[in-house]
Short mmCIF file of N, CA and C in Angstrom, two decimals:
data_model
loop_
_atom_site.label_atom_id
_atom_site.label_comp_id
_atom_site.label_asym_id
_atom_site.label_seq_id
_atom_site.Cartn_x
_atom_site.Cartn_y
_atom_site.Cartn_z
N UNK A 780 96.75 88.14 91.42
CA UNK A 780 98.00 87.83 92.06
C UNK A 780 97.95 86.59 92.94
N UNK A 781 96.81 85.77 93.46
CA UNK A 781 96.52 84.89 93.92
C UNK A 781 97.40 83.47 93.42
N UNK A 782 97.11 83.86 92.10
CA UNK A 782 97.89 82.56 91.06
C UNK A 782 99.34 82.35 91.72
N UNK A 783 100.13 83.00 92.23
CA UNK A 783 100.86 83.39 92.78
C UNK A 783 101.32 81.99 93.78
N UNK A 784 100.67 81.82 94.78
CA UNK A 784 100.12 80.41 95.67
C UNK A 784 100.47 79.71 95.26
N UNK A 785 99.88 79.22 94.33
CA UNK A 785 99.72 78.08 93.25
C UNK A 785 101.16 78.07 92.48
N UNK A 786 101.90 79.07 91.82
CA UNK A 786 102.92 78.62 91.63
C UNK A 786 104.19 78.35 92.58
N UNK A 787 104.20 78.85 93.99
CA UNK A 787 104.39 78.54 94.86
C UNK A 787 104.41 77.16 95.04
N UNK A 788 103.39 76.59 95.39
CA UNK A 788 103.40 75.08 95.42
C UNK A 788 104.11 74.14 94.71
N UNK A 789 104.31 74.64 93.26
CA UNK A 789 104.61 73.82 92.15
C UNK A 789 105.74 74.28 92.09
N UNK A 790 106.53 75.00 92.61
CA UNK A 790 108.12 74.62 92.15
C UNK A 790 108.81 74.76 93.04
N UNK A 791 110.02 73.44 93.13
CA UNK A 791 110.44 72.64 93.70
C UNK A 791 111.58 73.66 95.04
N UNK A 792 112.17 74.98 94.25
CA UNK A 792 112.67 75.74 95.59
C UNK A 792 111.67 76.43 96.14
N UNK A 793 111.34 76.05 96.97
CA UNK A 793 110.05 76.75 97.99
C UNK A 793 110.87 77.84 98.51
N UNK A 794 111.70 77.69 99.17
CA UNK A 794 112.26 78.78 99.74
C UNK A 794 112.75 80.15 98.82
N UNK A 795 113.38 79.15 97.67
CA UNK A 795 113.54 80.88 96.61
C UNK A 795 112.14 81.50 96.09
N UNK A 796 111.16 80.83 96.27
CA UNK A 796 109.86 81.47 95.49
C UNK A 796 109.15 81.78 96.85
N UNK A 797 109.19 81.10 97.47
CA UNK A 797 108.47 82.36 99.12
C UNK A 797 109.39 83.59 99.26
N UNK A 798 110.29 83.66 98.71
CA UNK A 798 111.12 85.10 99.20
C UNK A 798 110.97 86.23 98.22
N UNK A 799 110.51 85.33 96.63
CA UNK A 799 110.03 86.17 95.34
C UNK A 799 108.88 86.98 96.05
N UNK A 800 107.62 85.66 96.52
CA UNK A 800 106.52 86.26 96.40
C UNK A 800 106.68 87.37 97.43
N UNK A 801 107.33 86.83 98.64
CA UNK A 801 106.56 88.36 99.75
C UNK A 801 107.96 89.50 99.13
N UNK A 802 108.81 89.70 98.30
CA UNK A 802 109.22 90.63 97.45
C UNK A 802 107.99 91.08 96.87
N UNK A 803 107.70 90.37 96.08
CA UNK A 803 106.81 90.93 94.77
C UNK A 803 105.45 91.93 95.60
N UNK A 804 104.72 91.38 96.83
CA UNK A 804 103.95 91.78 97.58
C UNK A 804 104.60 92.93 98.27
N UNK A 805 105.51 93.32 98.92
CA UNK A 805 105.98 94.39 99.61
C UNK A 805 106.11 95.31 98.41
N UNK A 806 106.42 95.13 97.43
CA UNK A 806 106.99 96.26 96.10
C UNK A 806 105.38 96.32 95.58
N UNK A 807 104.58 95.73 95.92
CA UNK A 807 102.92 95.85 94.98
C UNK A 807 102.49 96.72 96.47
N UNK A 808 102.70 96.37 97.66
CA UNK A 808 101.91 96.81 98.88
C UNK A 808 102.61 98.64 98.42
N UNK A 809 103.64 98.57 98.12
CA UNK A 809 104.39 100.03 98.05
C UNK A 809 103.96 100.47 96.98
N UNK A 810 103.15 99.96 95.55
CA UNK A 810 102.70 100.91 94.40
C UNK A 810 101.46 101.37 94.70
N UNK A 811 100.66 100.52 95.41
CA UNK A 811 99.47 100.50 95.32
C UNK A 811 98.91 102.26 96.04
N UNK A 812 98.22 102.96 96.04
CA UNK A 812 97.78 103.88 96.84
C UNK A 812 97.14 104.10 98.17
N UNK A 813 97.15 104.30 99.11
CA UNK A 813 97.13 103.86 100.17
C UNK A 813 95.57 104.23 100.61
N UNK A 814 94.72 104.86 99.53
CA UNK A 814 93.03 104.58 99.27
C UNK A 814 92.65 103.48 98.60
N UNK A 815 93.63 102.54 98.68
CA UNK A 815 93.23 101.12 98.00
C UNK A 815 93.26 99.78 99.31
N UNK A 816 92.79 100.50 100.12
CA UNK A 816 93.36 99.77 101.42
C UNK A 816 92.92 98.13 101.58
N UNK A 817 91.66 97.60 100.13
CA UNK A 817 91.24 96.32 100.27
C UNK A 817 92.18 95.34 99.78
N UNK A 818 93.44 96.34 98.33
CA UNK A 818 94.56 95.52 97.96
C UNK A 818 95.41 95.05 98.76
N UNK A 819 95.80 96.10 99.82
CA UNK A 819 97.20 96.65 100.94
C UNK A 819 97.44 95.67 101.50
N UNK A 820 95.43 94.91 102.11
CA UNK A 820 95.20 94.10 102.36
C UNK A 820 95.26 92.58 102.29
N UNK A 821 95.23 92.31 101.25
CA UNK A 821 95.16 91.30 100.52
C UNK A 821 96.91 90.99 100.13
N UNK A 822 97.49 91.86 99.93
CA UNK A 822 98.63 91.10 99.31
C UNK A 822 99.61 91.15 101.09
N UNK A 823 99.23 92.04 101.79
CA UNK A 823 99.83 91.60 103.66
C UNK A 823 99.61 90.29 103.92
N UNK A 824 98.22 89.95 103.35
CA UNK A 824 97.93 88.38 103.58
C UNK A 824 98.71 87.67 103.08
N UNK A 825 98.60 87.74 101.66
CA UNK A 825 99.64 86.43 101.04
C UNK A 825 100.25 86.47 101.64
N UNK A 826 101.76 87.64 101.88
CA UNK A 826 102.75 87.81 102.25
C UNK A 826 102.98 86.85 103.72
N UNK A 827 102.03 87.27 104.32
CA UNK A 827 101.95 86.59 105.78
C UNK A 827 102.10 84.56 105.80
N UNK A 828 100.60 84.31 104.51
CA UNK A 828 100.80 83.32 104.45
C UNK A 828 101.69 82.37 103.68
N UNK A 829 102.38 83.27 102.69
CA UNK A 829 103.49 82.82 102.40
C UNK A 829 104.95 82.83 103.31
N UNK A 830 105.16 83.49 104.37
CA UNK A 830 106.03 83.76 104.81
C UNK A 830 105.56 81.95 105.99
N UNK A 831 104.65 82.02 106.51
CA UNK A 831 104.12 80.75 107.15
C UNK A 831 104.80 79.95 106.64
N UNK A 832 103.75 79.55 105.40
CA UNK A 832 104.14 78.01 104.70
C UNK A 832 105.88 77.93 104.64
N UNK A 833 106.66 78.88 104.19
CA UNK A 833 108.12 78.95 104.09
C UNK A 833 108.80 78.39 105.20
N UNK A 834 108.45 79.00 106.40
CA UNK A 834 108.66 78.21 107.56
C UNK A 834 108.60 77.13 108.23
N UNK A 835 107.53 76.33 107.68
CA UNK A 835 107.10 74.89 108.23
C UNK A 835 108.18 74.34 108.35
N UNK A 836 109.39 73.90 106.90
CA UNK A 836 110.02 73.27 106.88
C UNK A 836 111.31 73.04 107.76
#
């Protein structure tokens, strides 16, 4: 899901694809099982650092 970033970068509404990804991450943070706590992890991050970069502008 990392790849994720990366398409981030590359297309041109930043703002509609930072709002995809931390969607897509809150609905993956909610499938995942909550004994998977290294995923839970990992996609809070993106989310976080996608929600960042969205903001700069």
């Amino acid at each position: 899901f990392f790849n994720l970033a990366t398409l981030y970068k590359r297309l041109n509404r930043r703002a509609d694809a930072a709002t995809a990804i931390e969607r897509y991450c809150e609905i993956e943070e909610r499938k995942v099982e909550s004994s998977n706590e290294e995923k839970i992890s990992q996609l809070k991050a993106l989310r976080e650092e996608v929600s960042k970069l969205n903001h700069i502008d």
